[in-house]
Every structure is written in structure tokens, then in C-alpha cells.
Coordinates of C-alpha atoms and ligand atoms in Angstrom, one line a residue:
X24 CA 22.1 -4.6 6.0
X25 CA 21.0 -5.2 9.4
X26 CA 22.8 -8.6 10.6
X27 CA 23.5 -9.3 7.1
X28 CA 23.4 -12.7 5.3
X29 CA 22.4 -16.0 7.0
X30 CA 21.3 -14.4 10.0
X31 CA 18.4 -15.8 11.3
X32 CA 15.6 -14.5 13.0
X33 CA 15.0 -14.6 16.9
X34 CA 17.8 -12.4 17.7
X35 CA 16.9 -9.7 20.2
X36 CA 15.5 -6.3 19.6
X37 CA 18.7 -4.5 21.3
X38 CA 21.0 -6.9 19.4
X39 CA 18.6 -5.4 16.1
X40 CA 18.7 -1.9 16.7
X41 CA 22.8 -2.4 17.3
X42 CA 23.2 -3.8 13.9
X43 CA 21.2 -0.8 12.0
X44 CA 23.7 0.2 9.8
X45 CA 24.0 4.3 9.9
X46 CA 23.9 4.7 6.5
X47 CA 22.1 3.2 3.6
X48 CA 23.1 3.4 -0.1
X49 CA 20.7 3.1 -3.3
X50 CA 20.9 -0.5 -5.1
X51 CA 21.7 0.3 -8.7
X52 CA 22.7 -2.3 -11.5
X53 CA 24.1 -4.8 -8.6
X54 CA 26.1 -2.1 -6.8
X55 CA 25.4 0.2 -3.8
X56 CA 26.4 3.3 -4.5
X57 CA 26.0 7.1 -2.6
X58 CA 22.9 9.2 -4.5
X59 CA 23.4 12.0 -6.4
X60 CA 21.1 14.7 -4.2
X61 CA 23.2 13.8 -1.4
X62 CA 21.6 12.3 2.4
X63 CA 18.8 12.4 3.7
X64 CA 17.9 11.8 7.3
X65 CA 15.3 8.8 8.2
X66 CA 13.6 9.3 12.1
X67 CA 11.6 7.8 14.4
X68 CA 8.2 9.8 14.9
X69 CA 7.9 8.7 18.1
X70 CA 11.0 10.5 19.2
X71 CA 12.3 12.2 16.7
X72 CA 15.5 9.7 17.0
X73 CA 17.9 9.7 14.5
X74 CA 17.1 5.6 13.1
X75 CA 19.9 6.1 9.7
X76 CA 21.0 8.1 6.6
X77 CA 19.8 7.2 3.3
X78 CA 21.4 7.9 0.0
X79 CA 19.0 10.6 -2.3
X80 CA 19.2 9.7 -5.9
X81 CA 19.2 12.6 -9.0
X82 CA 18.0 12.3 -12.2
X83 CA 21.8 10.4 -13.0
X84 CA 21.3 7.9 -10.5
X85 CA 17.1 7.3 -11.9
X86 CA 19.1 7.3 -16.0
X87 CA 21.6 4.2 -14.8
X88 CA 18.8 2.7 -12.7
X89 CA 16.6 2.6 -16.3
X90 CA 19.4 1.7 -18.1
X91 CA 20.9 -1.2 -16.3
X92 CA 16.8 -2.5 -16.2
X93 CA 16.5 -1.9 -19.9
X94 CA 20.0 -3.8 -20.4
X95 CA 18.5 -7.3 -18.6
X96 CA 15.0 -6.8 -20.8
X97 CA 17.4 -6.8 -24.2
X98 CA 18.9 -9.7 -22.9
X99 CA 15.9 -11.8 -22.8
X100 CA 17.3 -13.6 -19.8
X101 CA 14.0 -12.9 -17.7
X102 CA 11.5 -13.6 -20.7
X103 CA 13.7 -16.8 -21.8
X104 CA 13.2 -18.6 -18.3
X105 CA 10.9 -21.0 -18.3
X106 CA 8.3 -19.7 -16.2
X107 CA 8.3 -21.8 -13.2
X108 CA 12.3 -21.6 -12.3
X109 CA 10.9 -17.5 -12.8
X110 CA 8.1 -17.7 -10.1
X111 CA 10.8 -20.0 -7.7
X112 CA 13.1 -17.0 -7.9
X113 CA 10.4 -14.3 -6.8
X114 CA 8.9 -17.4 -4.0
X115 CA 12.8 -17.3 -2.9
X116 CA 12.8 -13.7 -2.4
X117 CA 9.5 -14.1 -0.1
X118 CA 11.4 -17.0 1.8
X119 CA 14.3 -14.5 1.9
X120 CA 12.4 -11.6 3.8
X121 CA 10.4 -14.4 6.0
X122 CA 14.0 -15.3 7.2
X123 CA 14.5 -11.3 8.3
X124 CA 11.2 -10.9 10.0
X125 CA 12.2 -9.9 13.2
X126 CA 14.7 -7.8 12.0
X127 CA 13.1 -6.0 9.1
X128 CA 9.9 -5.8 11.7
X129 CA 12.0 -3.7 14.2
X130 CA 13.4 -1.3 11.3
X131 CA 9.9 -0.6 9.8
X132 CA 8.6 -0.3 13.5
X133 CA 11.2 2.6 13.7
X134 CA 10.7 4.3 10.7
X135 CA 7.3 4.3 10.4
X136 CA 5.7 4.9 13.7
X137 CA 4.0 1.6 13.6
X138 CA 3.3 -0.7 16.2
X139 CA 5.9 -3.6 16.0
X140 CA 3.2 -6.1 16.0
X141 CA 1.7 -4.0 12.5
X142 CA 5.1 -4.1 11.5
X143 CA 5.2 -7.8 11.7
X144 CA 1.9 -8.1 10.1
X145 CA 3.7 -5.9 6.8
X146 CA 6.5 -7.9 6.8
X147 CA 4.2 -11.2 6.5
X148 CA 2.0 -9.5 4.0
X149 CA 4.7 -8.5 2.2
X150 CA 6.0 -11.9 2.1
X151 CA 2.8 -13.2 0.6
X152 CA 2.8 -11.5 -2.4
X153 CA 6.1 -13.2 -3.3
X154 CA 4.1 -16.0 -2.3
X155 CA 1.0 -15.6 -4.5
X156 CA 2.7 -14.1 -7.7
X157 CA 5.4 -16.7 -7.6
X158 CA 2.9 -19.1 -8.0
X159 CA 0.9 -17.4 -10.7
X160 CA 4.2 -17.2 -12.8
X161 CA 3.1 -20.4 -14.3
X162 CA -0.4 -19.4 -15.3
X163 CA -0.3 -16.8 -17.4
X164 CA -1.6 -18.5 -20.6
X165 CA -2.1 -17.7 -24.7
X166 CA -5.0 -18.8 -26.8
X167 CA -6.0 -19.7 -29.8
X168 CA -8.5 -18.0 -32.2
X169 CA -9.9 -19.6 -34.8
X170 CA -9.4 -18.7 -38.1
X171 CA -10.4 -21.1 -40.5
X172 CA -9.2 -23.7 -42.6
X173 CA -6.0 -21.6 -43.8
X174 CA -4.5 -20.3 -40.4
X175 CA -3.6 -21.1 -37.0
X176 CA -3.7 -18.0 -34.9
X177 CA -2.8 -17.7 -31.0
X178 CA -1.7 -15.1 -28.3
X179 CA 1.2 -14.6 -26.2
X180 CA 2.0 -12.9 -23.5
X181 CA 5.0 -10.8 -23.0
X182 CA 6.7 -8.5 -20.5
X183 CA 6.3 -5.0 -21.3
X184 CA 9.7 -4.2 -20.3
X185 CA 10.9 -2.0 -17.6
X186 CA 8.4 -1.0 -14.5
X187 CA 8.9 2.0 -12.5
X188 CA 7.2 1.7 -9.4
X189 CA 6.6 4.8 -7.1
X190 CA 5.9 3.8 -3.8
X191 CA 4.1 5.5 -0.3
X192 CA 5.4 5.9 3.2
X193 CA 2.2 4.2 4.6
X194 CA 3.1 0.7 3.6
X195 CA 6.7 1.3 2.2
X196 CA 7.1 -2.8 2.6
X197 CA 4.1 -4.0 1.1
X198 CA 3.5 -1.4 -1.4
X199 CA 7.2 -2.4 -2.9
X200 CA 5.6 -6.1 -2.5
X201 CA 2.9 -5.6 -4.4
X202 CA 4.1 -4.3 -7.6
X203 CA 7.9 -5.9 -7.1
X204 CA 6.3 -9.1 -7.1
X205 CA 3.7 -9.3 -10.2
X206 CA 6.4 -7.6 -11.9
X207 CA 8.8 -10.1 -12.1
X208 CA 6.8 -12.8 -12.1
X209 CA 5.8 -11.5 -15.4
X210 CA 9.4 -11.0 -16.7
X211 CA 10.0 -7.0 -16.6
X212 CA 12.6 -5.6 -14.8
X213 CA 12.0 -2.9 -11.9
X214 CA 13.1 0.7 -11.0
X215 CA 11.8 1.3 -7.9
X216 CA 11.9 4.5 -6.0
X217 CA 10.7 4.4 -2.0
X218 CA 9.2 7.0 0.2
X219 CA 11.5 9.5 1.6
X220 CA 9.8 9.4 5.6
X221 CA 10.3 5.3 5.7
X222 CA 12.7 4.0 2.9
X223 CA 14.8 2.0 4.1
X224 CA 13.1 -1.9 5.1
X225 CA 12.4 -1.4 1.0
X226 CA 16.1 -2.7 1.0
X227 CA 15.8 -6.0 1.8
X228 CA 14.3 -6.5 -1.1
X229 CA 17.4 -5.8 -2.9
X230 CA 19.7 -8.5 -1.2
X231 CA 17.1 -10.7 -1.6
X232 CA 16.9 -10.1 -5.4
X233 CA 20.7 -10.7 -5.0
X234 CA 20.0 -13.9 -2.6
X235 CA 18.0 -15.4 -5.0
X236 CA 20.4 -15.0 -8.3
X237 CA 18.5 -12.4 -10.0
X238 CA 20.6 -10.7 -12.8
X239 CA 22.4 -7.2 -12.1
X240 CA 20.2 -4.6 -13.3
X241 CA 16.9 -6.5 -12.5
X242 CA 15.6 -5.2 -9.6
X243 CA 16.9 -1.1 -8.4
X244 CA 16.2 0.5 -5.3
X245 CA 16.8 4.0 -4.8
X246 CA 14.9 6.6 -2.1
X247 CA 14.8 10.1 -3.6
X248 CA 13.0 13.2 -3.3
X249 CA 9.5 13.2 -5.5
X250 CA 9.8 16.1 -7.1
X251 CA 13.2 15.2 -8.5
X252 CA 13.7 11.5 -8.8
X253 CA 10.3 10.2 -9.0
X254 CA 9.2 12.6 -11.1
X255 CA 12.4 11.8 -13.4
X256 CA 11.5 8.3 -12.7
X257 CA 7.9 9.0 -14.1
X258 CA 8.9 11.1 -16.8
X259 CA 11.7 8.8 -18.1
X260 CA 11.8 7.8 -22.0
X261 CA 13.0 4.4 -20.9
X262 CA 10.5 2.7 -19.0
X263 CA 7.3 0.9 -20.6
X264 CA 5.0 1.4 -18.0
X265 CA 4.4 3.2 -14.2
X266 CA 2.7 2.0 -11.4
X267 CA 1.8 4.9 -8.4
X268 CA 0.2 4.7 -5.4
X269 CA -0.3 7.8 -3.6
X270 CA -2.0 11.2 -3.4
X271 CA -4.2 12.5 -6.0
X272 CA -2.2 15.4 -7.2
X273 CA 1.0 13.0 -7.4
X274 CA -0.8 10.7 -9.3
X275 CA -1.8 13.6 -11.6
X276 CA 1.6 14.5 -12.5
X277 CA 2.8 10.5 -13.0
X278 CA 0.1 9.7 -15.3
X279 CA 0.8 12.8 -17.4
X280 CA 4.4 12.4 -17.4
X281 CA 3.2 8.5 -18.6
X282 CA 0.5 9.4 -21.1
X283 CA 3.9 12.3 -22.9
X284 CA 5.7 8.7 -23.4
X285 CA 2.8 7.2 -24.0
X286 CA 3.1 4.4 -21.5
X287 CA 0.4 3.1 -19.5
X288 CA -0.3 4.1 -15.7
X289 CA -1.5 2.4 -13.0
X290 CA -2.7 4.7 -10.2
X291 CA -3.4 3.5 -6.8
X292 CA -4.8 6.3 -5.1
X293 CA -6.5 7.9 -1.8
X294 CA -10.1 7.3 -0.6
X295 CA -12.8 8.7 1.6
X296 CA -14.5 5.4 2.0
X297 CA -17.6 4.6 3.9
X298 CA -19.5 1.7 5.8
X299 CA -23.4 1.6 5.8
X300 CA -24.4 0.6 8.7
X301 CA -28.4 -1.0 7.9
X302 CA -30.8 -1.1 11.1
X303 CA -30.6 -4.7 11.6
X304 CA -26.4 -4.8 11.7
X305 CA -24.6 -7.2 14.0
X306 CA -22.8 -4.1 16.0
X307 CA -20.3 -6.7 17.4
X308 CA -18.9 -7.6 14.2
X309 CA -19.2 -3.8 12.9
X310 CA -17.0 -2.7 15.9
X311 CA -14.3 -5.2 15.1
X312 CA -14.4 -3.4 11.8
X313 CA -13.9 0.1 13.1
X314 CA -10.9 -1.4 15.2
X315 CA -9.1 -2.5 12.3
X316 CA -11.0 0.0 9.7
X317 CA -9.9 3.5 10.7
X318 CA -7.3 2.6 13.9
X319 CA -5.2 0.3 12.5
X320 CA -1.7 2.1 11.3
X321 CA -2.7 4.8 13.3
X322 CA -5.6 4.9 9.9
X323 CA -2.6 5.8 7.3
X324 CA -4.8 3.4 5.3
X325 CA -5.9 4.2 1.4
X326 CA -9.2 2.0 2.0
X327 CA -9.0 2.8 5.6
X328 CA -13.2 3.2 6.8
X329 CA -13.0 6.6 7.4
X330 CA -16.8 7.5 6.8
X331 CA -19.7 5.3 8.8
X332 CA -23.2 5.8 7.6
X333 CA -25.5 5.0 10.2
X334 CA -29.4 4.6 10.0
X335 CA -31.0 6.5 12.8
X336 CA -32.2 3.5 14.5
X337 CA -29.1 2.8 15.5
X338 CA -26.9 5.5 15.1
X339 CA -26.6 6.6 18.4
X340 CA -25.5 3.5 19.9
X341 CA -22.8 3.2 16.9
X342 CA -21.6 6.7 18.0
X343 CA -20.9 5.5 21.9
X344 CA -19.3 2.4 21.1
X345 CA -17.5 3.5 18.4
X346 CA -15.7 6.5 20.6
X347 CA -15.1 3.5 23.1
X348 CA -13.2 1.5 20.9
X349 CA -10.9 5.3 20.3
X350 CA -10.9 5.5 23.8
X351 CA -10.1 2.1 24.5
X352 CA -6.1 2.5 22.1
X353 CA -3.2 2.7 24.2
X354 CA -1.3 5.0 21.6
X355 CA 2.5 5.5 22.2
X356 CA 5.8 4.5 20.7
X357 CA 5.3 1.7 18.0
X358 CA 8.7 -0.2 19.4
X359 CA 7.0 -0.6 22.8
X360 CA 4.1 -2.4 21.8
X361 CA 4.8 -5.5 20.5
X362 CA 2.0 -7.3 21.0
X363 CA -1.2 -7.5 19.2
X364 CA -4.1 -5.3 21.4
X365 CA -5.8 -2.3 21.4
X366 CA -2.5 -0.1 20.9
X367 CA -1.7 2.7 18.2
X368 CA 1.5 4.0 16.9
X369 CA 2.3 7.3 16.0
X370 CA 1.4 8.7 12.8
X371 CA 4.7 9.1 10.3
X372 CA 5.9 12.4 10.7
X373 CA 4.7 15.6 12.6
X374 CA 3.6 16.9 9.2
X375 CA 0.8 14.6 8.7
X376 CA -0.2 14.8 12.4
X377 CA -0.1 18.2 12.1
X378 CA -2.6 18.2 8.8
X379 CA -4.9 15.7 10.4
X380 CA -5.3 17.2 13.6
X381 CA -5.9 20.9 11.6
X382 CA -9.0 18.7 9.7
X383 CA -10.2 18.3 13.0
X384 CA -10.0 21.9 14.1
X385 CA -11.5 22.7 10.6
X386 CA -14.9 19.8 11.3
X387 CA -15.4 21.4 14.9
X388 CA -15.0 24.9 13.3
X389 CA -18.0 23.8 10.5
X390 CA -20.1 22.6 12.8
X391 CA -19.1 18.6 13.7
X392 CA -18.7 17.2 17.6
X393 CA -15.6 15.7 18.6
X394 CA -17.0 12.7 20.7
X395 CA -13.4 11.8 21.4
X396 CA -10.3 13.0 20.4
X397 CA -9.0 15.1 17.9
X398 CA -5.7 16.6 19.4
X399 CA -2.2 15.5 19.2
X400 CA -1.2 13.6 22.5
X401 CA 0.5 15.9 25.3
X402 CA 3.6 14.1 24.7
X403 CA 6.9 14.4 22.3
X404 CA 6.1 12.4 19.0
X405 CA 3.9 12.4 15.7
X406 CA 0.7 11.4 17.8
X407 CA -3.0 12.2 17.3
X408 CA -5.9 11.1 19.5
X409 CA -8.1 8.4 17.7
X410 CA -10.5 10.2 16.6
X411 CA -14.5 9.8 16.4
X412 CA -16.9 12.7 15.0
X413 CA -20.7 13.2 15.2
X414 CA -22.6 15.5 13.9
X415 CA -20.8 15.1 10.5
X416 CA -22.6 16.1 7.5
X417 CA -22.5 15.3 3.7
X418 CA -20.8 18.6 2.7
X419 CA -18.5 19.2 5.4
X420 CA -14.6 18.8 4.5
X421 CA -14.4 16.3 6.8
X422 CA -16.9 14.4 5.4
X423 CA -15.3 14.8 1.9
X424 CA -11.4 14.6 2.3
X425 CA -8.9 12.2 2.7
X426 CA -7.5 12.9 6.6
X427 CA -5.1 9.8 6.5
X428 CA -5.7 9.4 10.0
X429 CA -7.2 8.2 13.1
X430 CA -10.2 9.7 12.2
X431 CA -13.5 8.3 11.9
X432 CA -16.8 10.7 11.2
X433 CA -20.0 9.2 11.2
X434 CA -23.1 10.4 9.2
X435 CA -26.6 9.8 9.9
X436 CA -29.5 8.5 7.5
X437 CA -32.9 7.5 7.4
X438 CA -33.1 5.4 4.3
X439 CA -31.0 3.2 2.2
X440 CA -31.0 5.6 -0.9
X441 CA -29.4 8.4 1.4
X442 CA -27.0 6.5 2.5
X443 CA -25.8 5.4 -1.2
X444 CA -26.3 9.0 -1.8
X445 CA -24.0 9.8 0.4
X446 CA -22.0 6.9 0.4
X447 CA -20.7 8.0 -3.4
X448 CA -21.4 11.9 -3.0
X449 CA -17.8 12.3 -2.7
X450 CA -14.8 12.1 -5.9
X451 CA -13.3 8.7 -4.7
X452 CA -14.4 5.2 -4.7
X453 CA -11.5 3.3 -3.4
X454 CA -13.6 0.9 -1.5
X455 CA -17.1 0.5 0.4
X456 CA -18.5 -1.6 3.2
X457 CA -21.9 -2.3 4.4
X458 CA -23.0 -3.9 7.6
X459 CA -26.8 -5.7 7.6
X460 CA -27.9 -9.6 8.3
X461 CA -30.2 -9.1 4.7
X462 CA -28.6 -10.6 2.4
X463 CA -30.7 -9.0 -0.7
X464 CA -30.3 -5.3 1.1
X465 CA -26.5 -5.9 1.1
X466 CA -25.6 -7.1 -2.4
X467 CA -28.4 -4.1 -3.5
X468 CA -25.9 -2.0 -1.7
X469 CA -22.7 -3.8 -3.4
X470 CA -24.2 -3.2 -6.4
X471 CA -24.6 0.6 -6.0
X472 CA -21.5 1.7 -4.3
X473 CA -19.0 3.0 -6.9
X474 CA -15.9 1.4 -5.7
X475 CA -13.7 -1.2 -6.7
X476 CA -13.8 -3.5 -3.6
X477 CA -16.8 -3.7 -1.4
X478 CA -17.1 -5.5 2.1
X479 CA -20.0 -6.7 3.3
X480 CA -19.8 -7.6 7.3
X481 CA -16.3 -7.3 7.9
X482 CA -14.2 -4.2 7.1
X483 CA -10.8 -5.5 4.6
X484 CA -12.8 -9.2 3.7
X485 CA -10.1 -10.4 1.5
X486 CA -6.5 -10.9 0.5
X487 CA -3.7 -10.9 -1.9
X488 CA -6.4 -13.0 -4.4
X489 CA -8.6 -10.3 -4.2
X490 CA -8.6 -7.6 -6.9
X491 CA -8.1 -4.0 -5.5
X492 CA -8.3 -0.4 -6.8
X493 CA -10.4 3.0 -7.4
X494 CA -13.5 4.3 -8.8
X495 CA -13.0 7.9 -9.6
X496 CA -10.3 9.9 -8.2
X497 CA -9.4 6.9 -6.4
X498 CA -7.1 5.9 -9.3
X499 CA -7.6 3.4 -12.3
X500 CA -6.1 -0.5 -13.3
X501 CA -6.2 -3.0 -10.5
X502 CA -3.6 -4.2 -8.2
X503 CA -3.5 -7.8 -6.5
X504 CA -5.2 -10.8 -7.8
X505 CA -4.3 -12.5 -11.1
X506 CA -6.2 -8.9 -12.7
X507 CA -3.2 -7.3 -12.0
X508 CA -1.3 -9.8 -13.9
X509 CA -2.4 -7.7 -17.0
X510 CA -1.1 -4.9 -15.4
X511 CA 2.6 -5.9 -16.4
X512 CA 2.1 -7.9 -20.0
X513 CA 0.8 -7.2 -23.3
X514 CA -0.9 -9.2 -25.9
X515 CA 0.9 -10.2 -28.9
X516 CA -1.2 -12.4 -31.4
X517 CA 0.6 -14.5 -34.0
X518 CA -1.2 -15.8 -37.2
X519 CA 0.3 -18.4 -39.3
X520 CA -1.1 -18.9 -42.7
X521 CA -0.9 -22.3 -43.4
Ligands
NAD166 P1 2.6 11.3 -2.3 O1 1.8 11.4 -3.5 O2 3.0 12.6 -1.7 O3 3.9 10.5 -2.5 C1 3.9 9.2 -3.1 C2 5.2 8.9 -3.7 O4 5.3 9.8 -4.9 C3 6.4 9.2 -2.9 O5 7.4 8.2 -3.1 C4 6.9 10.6 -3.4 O6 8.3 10.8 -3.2 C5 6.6 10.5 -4.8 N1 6.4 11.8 -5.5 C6 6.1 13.0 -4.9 N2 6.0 13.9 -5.9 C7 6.3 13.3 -7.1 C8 6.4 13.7 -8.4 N3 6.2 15.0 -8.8 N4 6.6 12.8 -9.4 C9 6.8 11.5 -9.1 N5 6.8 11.0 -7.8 C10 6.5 11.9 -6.8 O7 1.7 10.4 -1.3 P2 2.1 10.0 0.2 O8 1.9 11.2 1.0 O9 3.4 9.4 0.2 O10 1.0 8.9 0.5 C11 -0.2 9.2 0.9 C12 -1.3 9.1 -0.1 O11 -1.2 7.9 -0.8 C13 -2.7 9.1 0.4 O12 -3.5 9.9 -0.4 C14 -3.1 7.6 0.3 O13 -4.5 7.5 0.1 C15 -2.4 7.2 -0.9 N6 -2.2 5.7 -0.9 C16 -2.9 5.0 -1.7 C17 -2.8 3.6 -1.7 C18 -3.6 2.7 -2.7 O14 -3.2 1.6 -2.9 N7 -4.6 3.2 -3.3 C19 -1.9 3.0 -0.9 C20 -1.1 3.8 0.0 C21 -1.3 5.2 -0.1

């Protein structure tokens, strides 16, 4: 891996980008080993630059990953540990990738298109969750249910056994975080399969399952193409549970591969999410939002704020200063921009600049303005312009569909009930924002919204504590938080008859 073992951070970015090792294999029961569908080549969509090879696993490689997971769940090893030495182990592996920041940073920089200072950002966040689920390790509690005079009956909690985790190209670090973290800290074992445009900062977390002493077989990391590994992944006999995040029509195919094992699902899906923007808003604060809501990660965001919808009063002064912010993004190659500012990356790959930037053609064609943007930049690499439409109405596809981009459209209202109307006229509900100084409007609002997370003054309010996941077509069970504890045990109740 890239400066290996007891490196520490600070090291320069050249010295970094030296050390990137050409080619990367899949982690599999403790060993690296070559994938079974051969190589697959990782670049940088700001250039197109080669950044590494990665190892593509078959349906073989997916069968040992399983079984070498399935082998340390027999064992009992993870569920005998008491649980804090557990939750120490998955706080090491945190401490482990804190120790790499720099260094993972400037790979996932690379391979992603994102700013380095975003990067950096992932790399912390990613570090938290090892953080925050270590530390719940401990918590996870029976009880006891009375039963009279004759009994004594309490629950337990146990793993279910062996997680597959499917994982996005958005945040291929913190996705893996997320799931990889709750997981263990709960006892299972994890078969992991990463994205194929980013998959290789996902790595680290194998040395640092290693680092920490985890058994062979506990944690596996392989890339591989969907269609064939994950969807063997998905599909597999072996596994007691599958946890998805990405597109709708993916998550269509995991949960029925689940639901034919009869295994439960947790999807963690796209969204089309919106911010109501009430008369009296504080603009300030709602701009600050829009920066972060729809531009950050070039808005490759599943709750990113792609819909504003603005009350008349003020809609028109939204629409100026929102296409200022857009105008305002230095956008060019992630690597170069390492501090935090009004910057964008490229988007991942010239496929999904090439999709958003046809959504825009598509919005002007049925009738939206482009205040600003909507182009790819004039310039080699995956870039599109940040993007604000006007004009934008209810039914439009624009308006309706994910673009998982820089691309805000804003809607205009004259009333709260249209703007809940048209805040949940659309199949998603990932999450919902609204931006007034009434405190009874707001939670009204809140209350109304169907989605799972809803932000009231500042767009992404929250954290790791924070439960998060979809209404609708947005997905189903709930990820962060100790709700998604219960994502990764099941009940068993014990009655003793005395
Ligand atoms: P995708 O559905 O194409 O791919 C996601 C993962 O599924 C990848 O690892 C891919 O290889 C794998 N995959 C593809 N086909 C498969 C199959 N038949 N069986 C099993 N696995 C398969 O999504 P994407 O393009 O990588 O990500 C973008 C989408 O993800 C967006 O819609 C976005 O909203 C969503 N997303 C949601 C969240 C969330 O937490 N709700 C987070 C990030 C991304």
C-alpha cells in the first residue's frame, strides 16, 4: 500500500503519488491475491491519468470471500469477545486510517475527482465512524420480560453473521466506513465489494483490519464489476444479510436477490431532495447551504439539495445569489486544490458528466433557464459547470430525477401547501430541508416532508449520531446512529422456567 506500515503522515504529495503502488490486489481470507475477471484500469477524471490497476474478482473469488467470513462466524471468535476489547479493535482501525490521512487523502483525491481538501474531509469522516461504533460496541443491551412467578425471560443480541456490503463510487471511503464499522462492532464478519471508478483508498481498510489483529477471513475487500461480483455477492446463499447504497434499479436487483435467500436488505438509495425556502428565511445562512448542499463533491451527493422551493417573495433574489455562489467555484483538477474555498472537482468519470450535462440539455429543451451553467468546461477532464436553473417546474425531468450533479433547479411557490406539494410530488424522500426564522412553520414543515432526515436552517445538520435513510424509492432501514445498530443483530429471547 502506499508507504506501507508505520509511515506517518506529513510526507509530501510527490513523495505520495511516488509510492502508489501500480497494481492493487483483492484482500481475501488474509491474502492478497489477483481477481478472477482479470484488471481493471482506475483514472484520474481530471486527466484521464492512468492512477493504478485493480484486481476484478468472479463469482470464485466472491465464494472464498463468503466462505473464509462464514469460517470466523462458526468460530465464535468475534461473538466470544467481550464487547469492549471488540469496539477497541474497530476504534484501532479508525486510529489506523487517521495515521494515513495524508496519504489515503491524495489517493481518493485521484481517483475520485475530488478536491483534496473533500478528500481529507472523507478520510476524517470515515475515521469517525470507527470512532462512534467502537464506542457503541459496549451498549448494545438485552432485557428482561416479565413473566411471572415461574420464569425469568430476557433478550440477547447476536450477530447475524456474514454482511455483504455493496458500496458507491461517490464516497467509496466513507460508504465502506459506515457499514464496515457497525458491522463489526456488532460481531459479523464482512464481504465487501467497492466501486469500480474509485476502489482502491477502500484498501486501507484491509491493512488496518490486519493492523489491528482482526482474524483472517473477517474483514474482505474485493473491487469487481456489478453485474458479476456484486450481483454474486447479493445473490450469495452464504451471507445473512446485504447492505446497498446506490441507484434505484441496483438496489432493485440486491433486494430481490436478498428477499430469494431470504435475508434482509438495507437499501441506501438516490434522492431528489428539496429546501423550502419560507418568506421570512435568513438568505445568508440558506446560501451557505446551497454551497455545501448541491456543490460540494461536485453534488455526487445522495441527500445532496438538488431542488430549492422558493416562495415568490423571495424567489427572485434566491435565484441571483444562488447562480453567484455557481459562479463564484473555481472548478479544476481536485489535486490542485487543496485548500478549503470555493473550488469544485471534477465529477467521477466522463460518463456521469456526460449524463448530467444531457439532463441539462433535456430542462432547457422542456422549457427551464439555465441562469448559469450547464456545459461541460472547455477543458480535458470529467467537468460540468455548477449548475443553477429557473424556470423549473414540478413535472419537468429535471425537477423529478436524480442528476448526481452540480445541479441545482429552483421551483417557485406561493403558499406553504404547494411547496409540501411539491416538495414530496416526486418517488424519493431521501432527505428535506426548510429555511424560515418561525419556529411553528418549520417543524409543520418537518412534520409533512416524507423523508427520513430533515434540516431545518442549515443544509446536512447532523452527524454520524444522526439516523439517515429514505422514504420511498429512496431505500428502506436506517444507516448511522445507534438505529443502525439493529441493522446488523437479531433478537434472540431466552425463557427459563424456574
Ligand atoms: P450503482 O447502483 O450503479 O452501483 C452501486 C454499486 O452496486 C457498485 O459497487 C456497483 O458495482 C454495484 N452493482 C452494479 N450492478 C449490480 C448488480 N446487478 N448487483 C449487485 N451490485 C451491483 O450506483 P452508483 O452509480 O455507483 O452510485 C450512484 C447512486 O448511488 C446514486 O443514485 C446515488 O443517489 C446513490 N447513493 C446513495 C447513497 C445513500 O446513502 N442513500 C449514498 C451514495 C450513493
Amino acid at each position: 500500500m502506499l508507504g506501507g506500515r508505520g509511515v506517518k503522515a506529513a510526507i509530501s504529495f510527490t513523495e505520495i503519488t511516488m509510492k502508489i503502488k501500480p497494481f492493487w490486489k483483492n484482500y481475501i481470507d488474509g491474502e492478497y491475491s489477483d481477481g478472477g475477471a482479470g484488471r481493471l484500469e482506475v483514472t484520474n477524471p481530471a486527466d484521464g491519468s492512468l492512477v493504478a490497476e485493480v484486481a476484478m474478482a468472479n463469482a470464485a473469488d466472491v465464494d472464498r470471500a463468503v466462505a473464509a467470513a462464514r469460517r470466523v462466524q462458526q468460530s465464535g471468535v468475534l461473538a466470544a469477545m467481550r464487547p469492549v476489547e471488540l469496539g477497541r479493535l474497530v476504534r484501532g482501525m479508525g486510529d489506523y486510517i487517521m495515521a494515513r490521512k495524508d496519504e489515503i487523502a491524495t489517493l481518493l483525491c485521484l481517483e475520485s475527482g475530488k478536491p483534496y481538501w473533500e478528500a481529507v474531509i472523507e478520510v476524517e469522516g470515515a475515521v469517525r465512524y470507527f470512532e462512534y461504533y467502537g464506542n457503541q460496541a459496549e451498549t448494545i443491551e438485552g432485557r428482561s420480560i416479565p413473566l411471572g412467578a415461574g420464569y425469568l425471560d430476557f433478550t440477547i443480541y447476536e450477530p447475524l453473521g456474514v454482511s455483504a456490503q455493496i458500496i458507491p463510487w461517490n464516497y467509496p471511503l466513507e460508504m465502506v466506513a459506515r457499514s464496515l464499522s457497525a458491522a463489526l462492532a456488532t460481531g459479523n464478519s464482512c464481504v465487501i465489494k467497492t466501486p469500480e471508478l474509485d476502489p482502491l483508498s477502500a484498501f486501507y481498510f484491509a491493512e488496518a483490519a490486519e493492523a489491528v489483529g482482526l482474524p483472517k477471513g473477517a474483514v474482505n475487500i474485493f473491487c469487481g464489476y456489478g453485474p458479476e461480483a456484486g450481483a454474486a455477492l447479493a445473490g450469495h446463499h452464504d451471507i445473512n444479510q446485504v447492505v446497498f447504497t446506490g441507484s434505484v434499479q441496483t438496489g432493485i436487483a440486491v433486494a430481490t436477490a436478498a428477499a430469494a435467500n431470504v435475508v434482509p436488505a438495507v437499501l441506501e438509495l438516490g434522492g431528489k431532495s428539496a429546501a423550502i425556502v419560507m418568506p421570512d428565511a435568513d438568505l445568508d445562512q440558506l446560501m451557505d447551504s446551497i454551497r455545501w448542499g448541491i456543490f460540494f463533491n461536485a453534488g455526487q451527493v445522495c441527500s445532496a439539495m438538488s431542488r430549492i422551493i422558493a416562495h415568490a417573495d423571495i424567489h427572485d433574489e434566491v435565484v441571483e445569489r444562488a447562480a453567484a455562489i455557481a459562479t463564484s467555484l473555481d472548478v479544476g483538477p481536485g489535486i490542485e486544490r487543496r485548500e478549503f474555498g470555493a473550488n469544485m472537482g471534477a465529477m467521477v468519470s466522463d460518463g456521469q458528466r456526460d449524463r448530467a450535462e444531457g439532463m441539462c440539455r433535456d430542462a432547457v429543451a422542456q422549457g427551464a433557464r439555465a441562469v448559469t451553467g450547464g456545459h461541460r468546461l472547455n477543458r480535458e477532464g470529467s467537468f460540468l459547470e455548477p449548475t443553477v436553473f429557473d424556470g423549473v417546474a414540478p413535472d419537468m425531468t429535471i425537477a423529478q430525477e436524480e442528476v448526481f450533479g452540480p445541479v441545482l433547479s429552483v421551483l417557485k411557490v406561493d403558499n406553504d401547501a404547494d411547496a409540501i406539494a411539491v416538495a414530496n410530488g416526486t418517488p424519493y424522500g431521501l432527505v428535506g430541508g426548510i429555511f424560515t426564522r418561525d419556529i411553528d412553520r418549520a417543524t409543520q414543515a418537518a412534520r409533512q416532508i416524507r423523508a427520513g432526515q430533515i434540516f431545518i436552517n442549515e443544509w446536512f445538520a447532523g452527524g454520524v449520531e444522526t439516523p439517515f435513510g429514505g422514504y420511498g424509492k429512496s431505500g428502506y432501514g436506517r444507516e448511522k446512529g445507534r438505529e443502525a445498530l439493529w441493522n446488523y443483530v437479531q433478537t434472540k429471547n431466552i425463557a427459563i422456567k424456574m
